[in-house]
Coordinates of C-alpha atoms in Angstrom, one line a residue:
Chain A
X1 CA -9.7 -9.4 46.6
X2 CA -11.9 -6.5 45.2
X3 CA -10.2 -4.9 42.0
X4 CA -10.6 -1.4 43.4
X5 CA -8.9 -2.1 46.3
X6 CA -5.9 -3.7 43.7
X7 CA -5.9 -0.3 41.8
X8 CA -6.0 1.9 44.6
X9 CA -2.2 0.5 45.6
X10 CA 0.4 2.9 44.4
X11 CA 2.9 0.1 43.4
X12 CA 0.4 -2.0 41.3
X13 CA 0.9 -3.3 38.9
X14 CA 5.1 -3.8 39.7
X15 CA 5.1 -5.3 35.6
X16 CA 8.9 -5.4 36.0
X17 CA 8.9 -8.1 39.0
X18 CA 6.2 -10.1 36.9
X19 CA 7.6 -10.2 33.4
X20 CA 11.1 -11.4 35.8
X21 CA 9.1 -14.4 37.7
X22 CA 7.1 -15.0 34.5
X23 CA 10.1 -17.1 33.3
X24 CA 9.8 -19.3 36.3
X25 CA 6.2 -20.3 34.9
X26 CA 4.7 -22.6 32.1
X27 CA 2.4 -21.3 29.9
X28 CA -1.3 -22.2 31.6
X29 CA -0.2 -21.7 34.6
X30 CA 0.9 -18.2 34.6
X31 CA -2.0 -15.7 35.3
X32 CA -0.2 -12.9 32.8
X33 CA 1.6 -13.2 29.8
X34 CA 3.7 -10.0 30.8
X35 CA 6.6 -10.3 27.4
X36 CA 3.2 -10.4 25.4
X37 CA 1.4 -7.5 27.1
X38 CA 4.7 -5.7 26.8
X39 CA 5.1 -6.5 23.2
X40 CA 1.5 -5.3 22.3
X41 CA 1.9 -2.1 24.2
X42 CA 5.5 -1.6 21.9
X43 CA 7.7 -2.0 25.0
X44 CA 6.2 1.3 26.9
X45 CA 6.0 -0.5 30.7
X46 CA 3.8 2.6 31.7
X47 CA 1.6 2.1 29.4
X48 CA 1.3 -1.8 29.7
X49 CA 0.9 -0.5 33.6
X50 CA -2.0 1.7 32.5
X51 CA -3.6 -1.7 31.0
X52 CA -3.6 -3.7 33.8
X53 CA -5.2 -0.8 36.0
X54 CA -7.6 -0.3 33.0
X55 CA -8.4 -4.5 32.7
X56 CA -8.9 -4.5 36.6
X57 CA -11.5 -1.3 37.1
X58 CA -13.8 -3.3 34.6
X59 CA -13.5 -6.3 36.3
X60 CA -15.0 -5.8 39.0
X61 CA -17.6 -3.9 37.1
X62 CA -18.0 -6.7 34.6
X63 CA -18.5 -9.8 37.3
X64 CA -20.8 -7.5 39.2
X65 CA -23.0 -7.5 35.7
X66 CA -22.6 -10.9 35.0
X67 CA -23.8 -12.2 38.5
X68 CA -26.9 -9.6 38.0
X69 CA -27.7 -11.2 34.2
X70 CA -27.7 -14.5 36.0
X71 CA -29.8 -14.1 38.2
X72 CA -32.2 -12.3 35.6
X73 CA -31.6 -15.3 33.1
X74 CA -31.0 -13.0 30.7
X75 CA -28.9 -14.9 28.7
X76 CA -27.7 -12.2 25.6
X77 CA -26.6 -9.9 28.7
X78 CA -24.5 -13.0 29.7
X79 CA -23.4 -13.8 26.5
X80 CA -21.9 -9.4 25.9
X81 CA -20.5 -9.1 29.3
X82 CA -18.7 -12.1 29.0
X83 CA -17.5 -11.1 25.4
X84 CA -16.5 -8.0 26.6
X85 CA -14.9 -9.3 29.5
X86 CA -12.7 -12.0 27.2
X87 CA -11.9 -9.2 24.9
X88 CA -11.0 -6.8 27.8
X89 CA -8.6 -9.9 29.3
X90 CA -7.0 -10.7 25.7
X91 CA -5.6 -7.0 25.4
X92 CA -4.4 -7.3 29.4
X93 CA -2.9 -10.8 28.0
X94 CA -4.7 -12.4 31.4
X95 CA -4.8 -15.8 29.7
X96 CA -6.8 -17.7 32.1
X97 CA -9.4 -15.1 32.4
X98 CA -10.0 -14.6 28.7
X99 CA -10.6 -18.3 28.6
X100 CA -13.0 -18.4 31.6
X101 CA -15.0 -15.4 29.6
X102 CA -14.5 -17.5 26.5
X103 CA -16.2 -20.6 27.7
X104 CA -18.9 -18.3 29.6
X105 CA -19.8 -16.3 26.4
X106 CA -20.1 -19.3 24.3
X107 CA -22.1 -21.4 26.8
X108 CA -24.4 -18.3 27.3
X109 CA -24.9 -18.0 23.7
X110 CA -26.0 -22.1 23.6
X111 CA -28.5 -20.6 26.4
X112 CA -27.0 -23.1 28.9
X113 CA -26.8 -20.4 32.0
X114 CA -26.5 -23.3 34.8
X115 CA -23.3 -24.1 33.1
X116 CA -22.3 -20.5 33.4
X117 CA -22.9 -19.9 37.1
X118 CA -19.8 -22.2 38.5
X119 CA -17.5 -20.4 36.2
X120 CA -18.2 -17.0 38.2
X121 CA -16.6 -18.6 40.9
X122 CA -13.3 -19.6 38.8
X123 CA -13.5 -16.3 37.7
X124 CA -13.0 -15.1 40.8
X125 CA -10.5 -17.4 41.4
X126 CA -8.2 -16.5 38.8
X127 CA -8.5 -12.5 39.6
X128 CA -7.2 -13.6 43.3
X129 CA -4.0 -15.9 41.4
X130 CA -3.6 -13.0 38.8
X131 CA -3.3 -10.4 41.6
X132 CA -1.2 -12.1 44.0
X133 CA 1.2 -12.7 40.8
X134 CA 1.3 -9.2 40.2
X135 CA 2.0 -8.7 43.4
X136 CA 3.0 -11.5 46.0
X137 CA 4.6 -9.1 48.8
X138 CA 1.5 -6.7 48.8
X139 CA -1.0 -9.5 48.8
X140 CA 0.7 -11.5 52.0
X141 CA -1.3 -11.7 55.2
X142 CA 1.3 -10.5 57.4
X143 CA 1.7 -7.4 54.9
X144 CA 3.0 -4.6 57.0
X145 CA -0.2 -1.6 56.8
X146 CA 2.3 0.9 55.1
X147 CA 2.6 -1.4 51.6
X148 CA -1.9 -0.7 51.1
X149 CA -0.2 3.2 50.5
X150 CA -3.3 4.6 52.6
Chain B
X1 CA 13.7 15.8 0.9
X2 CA 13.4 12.1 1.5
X3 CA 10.4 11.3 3.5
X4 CA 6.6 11.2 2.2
X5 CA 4.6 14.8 2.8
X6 CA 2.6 12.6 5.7
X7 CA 2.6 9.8 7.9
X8 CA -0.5 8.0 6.6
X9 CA -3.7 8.1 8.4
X10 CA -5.5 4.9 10.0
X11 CA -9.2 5.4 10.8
X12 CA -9.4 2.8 13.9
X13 CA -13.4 2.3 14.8
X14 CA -14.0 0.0 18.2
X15 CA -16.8 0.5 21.0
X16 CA -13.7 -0.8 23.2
X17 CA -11.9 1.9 24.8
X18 CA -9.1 -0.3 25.6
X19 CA -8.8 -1.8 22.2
X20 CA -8.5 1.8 20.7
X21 CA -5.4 3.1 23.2
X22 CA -3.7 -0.5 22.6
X23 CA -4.1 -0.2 19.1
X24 CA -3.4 3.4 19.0
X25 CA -0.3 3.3 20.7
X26 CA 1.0 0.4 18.4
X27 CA 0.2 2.9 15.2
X28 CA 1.4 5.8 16.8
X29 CA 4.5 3.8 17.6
X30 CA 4.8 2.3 13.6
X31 CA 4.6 6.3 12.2
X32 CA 0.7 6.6 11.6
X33 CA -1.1 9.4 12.4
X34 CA -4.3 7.9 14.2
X35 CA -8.0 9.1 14.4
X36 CA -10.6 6.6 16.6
X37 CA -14.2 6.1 16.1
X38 CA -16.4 4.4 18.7
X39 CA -18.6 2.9 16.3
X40 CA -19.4 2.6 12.4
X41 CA -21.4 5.8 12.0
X42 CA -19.1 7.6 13.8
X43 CA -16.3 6.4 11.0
X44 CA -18.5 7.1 8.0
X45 CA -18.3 10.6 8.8
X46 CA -14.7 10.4 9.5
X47 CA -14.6 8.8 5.9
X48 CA -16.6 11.0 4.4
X49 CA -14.2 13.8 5.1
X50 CA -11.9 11.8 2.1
X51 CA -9.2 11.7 4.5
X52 CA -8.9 8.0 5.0
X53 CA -7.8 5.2 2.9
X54 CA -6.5 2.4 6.0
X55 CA -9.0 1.4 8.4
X56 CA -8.6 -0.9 11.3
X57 CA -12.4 -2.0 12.2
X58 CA -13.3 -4.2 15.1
X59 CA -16.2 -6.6 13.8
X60 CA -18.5 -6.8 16.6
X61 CA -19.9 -3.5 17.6
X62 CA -23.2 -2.2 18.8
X63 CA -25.6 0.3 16.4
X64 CA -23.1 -0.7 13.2
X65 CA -21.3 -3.5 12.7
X66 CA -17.8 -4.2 11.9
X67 CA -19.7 -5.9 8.0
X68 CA -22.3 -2.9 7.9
X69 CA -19.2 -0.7 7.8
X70 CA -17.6 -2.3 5.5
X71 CA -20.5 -2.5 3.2
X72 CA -21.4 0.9 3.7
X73 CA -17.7 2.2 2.7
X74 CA -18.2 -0.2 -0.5
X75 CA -21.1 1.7 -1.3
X76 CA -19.8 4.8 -1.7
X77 CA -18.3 3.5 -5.1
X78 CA -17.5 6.5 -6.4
X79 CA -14.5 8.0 -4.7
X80 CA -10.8 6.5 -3.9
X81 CA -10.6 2.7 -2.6
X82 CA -10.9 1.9 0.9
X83 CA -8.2 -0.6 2.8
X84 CA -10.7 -2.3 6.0
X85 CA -8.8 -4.6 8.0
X86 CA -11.5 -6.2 9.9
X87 CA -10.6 -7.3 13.7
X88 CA -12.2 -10.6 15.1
X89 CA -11.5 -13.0 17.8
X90 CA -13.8 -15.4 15.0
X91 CA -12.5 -18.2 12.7
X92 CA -14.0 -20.5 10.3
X93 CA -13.9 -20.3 6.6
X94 CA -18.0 -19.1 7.0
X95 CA -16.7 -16.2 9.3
X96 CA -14.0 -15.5 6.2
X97 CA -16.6 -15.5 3.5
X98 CA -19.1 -13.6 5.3
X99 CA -16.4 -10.9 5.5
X100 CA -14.9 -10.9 2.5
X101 CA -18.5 -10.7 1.1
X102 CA -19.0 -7.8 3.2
X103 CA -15.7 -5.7 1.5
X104 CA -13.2 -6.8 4.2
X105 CA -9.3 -6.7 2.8
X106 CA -8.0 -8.5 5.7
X107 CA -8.7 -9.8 8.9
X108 CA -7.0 -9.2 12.4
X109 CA -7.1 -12.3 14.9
X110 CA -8.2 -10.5 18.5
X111 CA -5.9 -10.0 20.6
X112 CA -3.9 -8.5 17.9
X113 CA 0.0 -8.9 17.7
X114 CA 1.7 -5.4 16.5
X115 CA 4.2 -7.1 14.2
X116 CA 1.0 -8.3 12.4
X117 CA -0.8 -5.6 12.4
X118 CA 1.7 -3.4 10.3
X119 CA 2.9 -5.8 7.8
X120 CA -1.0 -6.2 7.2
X121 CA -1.5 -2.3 6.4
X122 CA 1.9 -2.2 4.5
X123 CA 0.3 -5.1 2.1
X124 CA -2.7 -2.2 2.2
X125 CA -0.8 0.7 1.8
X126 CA 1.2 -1.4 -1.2
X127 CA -2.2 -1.8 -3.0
X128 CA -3.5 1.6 -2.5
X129 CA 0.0 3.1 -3.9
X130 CA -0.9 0.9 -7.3
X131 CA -3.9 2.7 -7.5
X132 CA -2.3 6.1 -6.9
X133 CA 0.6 5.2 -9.3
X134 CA -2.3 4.5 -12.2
X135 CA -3.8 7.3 -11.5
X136 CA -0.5 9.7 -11.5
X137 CA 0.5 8.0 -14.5
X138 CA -2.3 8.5 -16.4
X139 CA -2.8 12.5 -15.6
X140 CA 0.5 12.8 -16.7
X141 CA 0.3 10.9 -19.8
X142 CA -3.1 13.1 -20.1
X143 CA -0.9 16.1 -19.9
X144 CA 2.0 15.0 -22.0
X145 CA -0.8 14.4 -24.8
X146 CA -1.6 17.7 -24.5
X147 CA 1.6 18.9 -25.7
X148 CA 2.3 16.4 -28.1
X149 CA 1.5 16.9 -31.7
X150 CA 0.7 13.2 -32.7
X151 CA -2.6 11.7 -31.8
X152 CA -2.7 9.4 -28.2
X153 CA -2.2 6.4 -30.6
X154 CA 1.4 7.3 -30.7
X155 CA 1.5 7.2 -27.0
X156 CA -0.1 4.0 -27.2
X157 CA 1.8 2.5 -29.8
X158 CA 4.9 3.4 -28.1
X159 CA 4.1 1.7 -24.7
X160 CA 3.3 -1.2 -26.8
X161 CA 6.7 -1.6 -28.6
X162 CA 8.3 -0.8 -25.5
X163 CA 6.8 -3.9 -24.1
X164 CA 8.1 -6.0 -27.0
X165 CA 11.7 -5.2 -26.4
X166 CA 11.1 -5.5 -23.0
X167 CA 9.9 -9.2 -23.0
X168 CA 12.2 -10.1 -25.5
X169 CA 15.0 -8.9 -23.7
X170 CA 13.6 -10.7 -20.7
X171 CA 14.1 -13.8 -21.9
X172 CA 17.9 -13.6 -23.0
X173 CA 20.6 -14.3 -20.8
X174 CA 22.3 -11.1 -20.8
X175 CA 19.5 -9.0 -19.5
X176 CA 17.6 -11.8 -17.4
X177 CA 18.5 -10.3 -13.9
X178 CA 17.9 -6.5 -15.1
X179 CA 14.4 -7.3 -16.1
X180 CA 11.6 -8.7 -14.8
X181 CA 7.8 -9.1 -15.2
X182 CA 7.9 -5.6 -12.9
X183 CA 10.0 -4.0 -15.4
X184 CA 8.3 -4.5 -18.5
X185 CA 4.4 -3.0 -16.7
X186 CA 6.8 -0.5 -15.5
X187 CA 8.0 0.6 -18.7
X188 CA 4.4 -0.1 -20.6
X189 CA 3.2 2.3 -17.9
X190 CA 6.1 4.8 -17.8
X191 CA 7.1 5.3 -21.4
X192 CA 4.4 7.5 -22.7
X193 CA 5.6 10.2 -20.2
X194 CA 9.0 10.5 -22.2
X195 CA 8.1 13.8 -23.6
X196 CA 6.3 15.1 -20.5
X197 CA 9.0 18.1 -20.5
X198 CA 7.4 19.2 -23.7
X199 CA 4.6 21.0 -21.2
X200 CA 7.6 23.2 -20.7
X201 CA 8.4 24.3 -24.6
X202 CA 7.0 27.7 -25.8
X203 CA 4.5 27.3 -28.0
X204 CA 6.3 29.4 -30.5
X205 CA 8.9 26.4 -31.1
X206 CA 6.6 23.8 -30.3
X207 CA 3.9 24.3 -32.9
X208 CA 5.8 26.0 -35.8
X209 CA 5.0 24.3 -38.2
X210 CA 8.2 25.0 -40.6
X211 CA 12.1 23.7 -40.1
X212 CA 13.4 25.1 -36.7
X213 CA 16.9 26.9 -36.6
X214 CA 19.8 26.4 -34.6
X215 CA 17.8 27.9 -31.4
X216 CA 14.6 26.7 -31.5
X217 CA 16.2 23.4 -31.7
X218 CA 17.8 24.0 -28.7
X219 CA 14.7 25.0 -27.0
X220 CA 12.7 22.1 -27.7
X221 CA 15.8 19.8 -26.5
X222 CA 14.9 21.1 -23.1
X223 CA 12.0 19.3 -23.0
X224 CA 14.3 16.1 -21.6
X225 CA 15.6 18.6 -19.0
X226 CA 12.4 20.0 -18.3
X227 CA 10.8 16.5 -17.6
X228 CA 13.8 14.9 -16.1
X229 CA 14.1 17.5 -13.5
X230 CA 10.6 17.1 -12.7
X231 CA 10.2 13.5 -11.9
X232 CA 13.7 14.0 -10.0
X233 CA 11.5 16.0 -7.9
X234 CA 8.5 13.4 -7.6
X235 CA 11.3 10.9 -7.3
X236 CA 13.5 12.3 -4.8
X237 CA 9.8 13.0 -2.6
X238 CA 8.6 9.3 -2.7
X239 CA 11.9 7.1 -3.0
X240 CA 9.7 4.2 -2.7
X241 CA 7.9 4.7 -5.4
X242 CA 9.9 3.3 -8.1
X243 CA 7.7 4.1 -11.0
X244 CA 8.4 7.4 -10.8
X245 CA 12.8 6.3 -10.7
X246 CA 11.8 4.6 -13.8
X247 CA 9.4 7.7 -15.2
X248 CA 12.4 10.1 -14.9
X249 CA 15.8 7.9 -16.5
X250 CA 13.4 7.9 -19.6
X251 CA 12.2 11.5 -19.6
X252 CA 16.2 12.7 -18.9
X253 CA 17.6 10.1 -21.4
X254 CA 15.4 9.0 -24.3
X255 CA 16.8 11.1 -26.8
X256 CA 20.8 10.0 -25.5
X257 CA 22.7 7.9 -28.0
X258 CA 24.5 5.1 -27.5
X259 CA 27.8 6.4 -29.3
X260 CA 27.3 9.2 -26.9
X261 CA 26.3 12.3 -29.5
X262 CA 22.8 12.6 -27.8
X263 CA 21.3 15.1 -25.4
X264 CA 21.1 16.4 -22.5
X265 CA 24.0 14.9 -20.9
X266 CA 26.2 12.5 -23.8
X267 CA 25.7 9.3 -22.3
X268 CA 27.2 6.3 -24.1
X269 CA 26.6 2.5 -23.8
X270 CA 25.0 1.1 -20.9
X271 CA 25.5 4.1 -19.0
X272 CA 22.2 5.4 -20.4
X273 CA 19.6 3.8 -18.4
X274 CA 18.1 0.4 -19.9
X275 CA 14.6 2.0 -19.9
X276 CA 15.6 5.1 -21.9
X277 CA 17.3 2.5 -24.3
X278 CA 14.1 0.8 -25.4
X279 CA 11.9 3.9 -25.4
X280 CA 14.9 5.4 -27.7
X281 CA 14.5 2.8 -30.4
X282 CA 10.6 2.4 -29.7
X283 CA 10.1 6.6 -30.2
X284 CA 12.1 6.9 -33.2
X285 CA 10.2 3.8 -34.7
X286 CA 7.0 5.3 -34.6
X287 CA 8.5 8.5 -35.6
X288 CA 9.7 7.3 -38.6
X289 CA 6.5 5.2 -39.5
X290 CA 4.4 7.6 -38.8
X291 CA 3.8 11.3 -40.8
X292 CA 4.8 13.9 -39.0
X293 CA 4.6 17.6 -39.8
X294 CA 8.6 17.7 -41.5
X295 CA 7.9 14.0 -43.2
X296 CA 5.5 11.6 -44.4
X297 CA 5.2 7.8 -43.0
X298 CA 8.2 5.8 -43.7
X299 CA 7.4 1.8 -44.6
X300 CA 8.3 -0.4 -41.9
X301 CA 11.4 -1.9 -44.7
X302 CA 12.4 1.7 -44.6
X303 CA 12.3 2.3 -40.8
X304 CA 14.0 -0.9 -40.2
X305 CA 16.5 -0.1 -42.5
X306 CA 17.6 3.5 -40.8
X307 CA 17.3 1.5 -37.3
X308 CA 19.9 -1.1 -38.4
X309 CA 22.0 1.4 -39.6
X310 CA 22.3 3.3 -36.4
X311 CA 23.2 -0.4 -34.8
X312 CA 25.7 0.8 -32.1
X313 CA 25.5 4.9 -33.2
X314 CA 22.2 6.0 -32.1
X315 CA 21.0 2.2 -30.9
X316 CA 22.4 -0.3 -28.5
X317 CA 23.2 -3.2 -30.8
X318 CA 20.8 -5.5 -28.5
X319 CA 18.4 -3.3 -29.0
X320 CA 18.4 -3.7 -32.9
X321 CA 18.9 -7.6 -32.2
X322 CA 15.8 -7.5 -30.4
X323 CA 13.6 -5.4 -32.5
X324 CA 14.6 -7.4 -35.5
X325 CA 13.4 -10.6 -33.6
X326 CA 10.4 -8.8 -32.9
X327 CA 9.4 -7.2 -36.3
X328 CA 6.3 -8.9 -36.9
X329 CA 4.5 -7.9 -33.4
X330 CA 6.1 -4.3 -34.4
X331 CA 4.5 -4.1 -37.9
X332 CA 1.1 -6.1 -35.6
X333 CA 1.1 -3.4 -33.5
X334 CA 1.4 -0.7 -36.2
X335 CA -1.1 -2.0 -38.0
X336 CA -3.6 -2.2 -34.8
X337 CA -2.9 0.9 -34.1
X338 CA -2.3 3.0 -36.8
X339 CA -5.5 4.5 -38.3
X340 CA -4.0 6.4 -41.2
X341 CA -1.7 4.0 -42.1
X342 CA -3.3 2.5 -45.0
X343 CA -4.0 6.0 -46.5
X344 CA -0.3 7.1 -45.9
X345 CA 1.5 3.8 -47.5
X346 CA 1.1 4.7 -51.3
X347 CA 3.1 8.1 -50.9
X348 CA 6.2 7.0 -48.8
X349 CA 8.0 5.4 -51.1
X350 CA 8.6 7.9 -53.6
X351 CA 10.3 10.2 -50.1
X352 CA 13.9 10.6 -50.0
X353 CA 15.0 9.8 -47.0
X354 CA 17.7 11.3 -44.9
X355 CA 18.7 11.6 -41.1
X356 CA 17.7 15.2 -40.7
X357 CA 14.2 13.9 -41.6
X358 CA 14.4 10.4 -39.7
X359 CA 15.5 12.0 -36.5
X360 CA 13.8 15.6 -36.5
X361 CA 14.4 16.6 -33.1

């Protein structure tokens, strides 16, 4: 699902729902660390809200970039979008992304771009389990049209 | 007033927008007040402006680096010391030394946790507040030289006897858990501000060279009023800084005695502070060793001789013990640091002496 269209949703992020089902989760499975985004952002929920919006406008931004590096070869670009991108995912606490970007910078930096390309697709993989976490009703198929707020 | 005249000021410098609000919001949230800089050129002139002594630097960053800032604040050499806390999602001991090299304090491990963040600028802010006590110290000692009529040797050798007594005592049962290795640098650093109240004596009374009367006496007694009351002020601004707690029993109570005939308030016993204890015996020492305008140098026989008699009047009797355990570094020390000394030695022991010449004021 597009980032933007996340964002635009009036009850995204709903960070009280997800630090609640994040108990239900082990570690490297769960898409947000929610009780350590929280604790970075000194307990303010609006704020930690105002995070996630932040970490999801560049997203989309930032895979859009990446794809466009790749397919110029330029490997530095690779290597500072996906930098950016793990730093960007750290602050949000969005453990699996920041990995993703972690192994994508690195393996851009050893010049080794065919080994970055498949990772774009996990990347977008993980955004799709990180927004449905955030927000499971909002994200179901049979969604009713009112829950998009348009 | 209890609280410091400002929150201290954090210079954060990252090209990342989000870093900056996260790490904003975590100062903001501990009491700093917070400036951002989007790169490192854009914090040397925030530096430049003298108002920061913490920053909080991201490593990687384009146009100037995390390292070129930190180099580029070390540069500057001349003015106050800088605290740089260097932020990096980077580890190896290379990384480390590549920093450190750079000027780096400390290093942040990206994403940063907020409990870590603060107790890593209050090990800063600690290490700046030694510089700031050195420096307070020492332009008040400058300005209680000013006003004193000995040379800055007596100064000197008074913050050295203090030190004596205080490492003595250090070592003896009684006073093991009342002083410590802080204690004694406090009290080498503190001591020579005893008579920093003298600033407020007249002139009149302060450089008269003849016997003072009944008045003037009472003037120049102020001076423990004078300088306690001001360090009560510095104290009671910065409670934290403990220095200046120590700085102000000694200016109040150095000329107390232990029988409790003293000024300004008649302490007794161990109700004067421990700190205005040593400095007592350590002053009237060198007093009494030294010529004065009223009295030429006593002989260390003599001096120890008047000090031992005051054993439990003017003195606490483990004060005496203690200089008498310590005589030789005493008469080291005096003969280190007294210059006229060996001219003065052949005409003391033809003076009477007396206690209205052994304790002048």
């Amino acid at each position: 699902m597009p980032a933007t269209d996340v964002i635009l949703r009036p009850d995204w992020p709903n960070l009280s729902e997800a630090i609640a089902r994040s108990g239900e989760l082990v570690d490297d499975q769960r898409p947000l660390n929610a009780q350590q985004l929280v604790a970075r952002c000194m307990g303010n929920l609006d704020f930690a809200a105002r995070v996630i919006r932040k970490f999801a406008s560049r997203f989309e931004e930032d895979v859009c970039e990446l794809t466009t590096s790749l397919d110029q070869a330029d490997a530095p670009a690779v290597a500072r979008i996906a930098h950016r991108l793990k730093g960007t995912a750290a602050n949000a606490a969005v453990d699996q992304i920041q990995q993703i970007a972690h192994t994508m910078e690195a393996l851009a930096r050893d010049n080794k771009l065919g080994e970055v390309r498949p990772l774009v697709e996990q990347l977008n993989l993980a955004w799709d389990r990180f927004v449905e976490y955030m927000n499971p009703e909002a994200t179901r198929p049979s969604a009713p049209p009112q829950a998009l707020g348009n | 007033m209890n609280t410091p005249a400002h929150n201290p000021r954090v210079l954060v410098v990252d090209d990342d927008d989000l870093t900056l609000d996260m790490l904003s919001n975590a100062l903001a949230h501990f009491g700093y007040d917070v400036t951002i800089a989007h790169n490192g050129r854009e914090a040397m002139e925030w530096i430049r402006t003298g108002q920061y002594r913490l920053v909080v630097s991201d490593w990687e960053m384009p146009e100037m680096s995390g390292l070129d800032l930190c180099r580029c604040i070390r540069e500057r050499g001349r003015c106050h010391y800088i605290y740089v806390i260097l932020l990096t999602s980077r580890s190896g001991t290379h990384n480390v030394v590549e920093g450190l090299n750079a000027g780096a304090d400390e290093f942040l491990s990206k994403p940063f946790d907020p409990q870590e963040l603060l107790v890593r600028l209050r090990v800063g802010e600690r290490l700046l507040s030694l510089e700031s006590r050195d420096v307070t110290i020492f332009s008040l000692a400058k300005l209680a030289e000013s006003r004193d009529l000995e040379t800055g040797e007596h100064l000197e050798r008074m913050r050295e006897y203090c030190r004596v007594l205080a490492e003595y005592l250090a070592m003896q049962p009684k006073f093991k858990p009342l002083i410590d290795g802080e204690f004694v640098e406090l009290i080498y650093l503190t001591s020579p501000l005893h008579d920093i109240g003298k600033v407020g004596v007249p002139d009149r009374v302060l450089l008269k060279p003849g016997r003072l009367d009944e008045e003037e006496l009472a003037i120049i007694r102020e001076h423990a009023a004078i300088g306690g009351r001001t360090l009560d002020a510095a104290s009671a601004a910065y409670p934290e800084a403990e220095y200046l707690q120590m700085a102000r029993d000694i200016a109040w109570h150095h000329h107390e005695r232990y029988d409790g005939t003293g000024y300004p308030h008649q302490l007794s016993g161990t109700d004067i502070p421990l700190a205005a204890r040593i400095v007592a015996l350590a002053d009237v020492y060198d007093a009494l060793t030294t010529q004065r305008v009223y009295k030429p140098a006593f002989s260390h026989e003599t001096a120890r001789d008047i000090i031992v008699e005051e054993r439990g009047a003017h003195f606490d009797p483990d004060l005496v013990d203690a200089f008498l355990a310590c005589e030789e570094r005493f008469i080291e020390i005096r003969r280190r640091l007294d210059h006229d000394h060996s001219q003065l030695r052949p005409a003391v022991a033809t003076v009477e002496v007396t206690p209205e010449i052994a304790f002048a004021t």
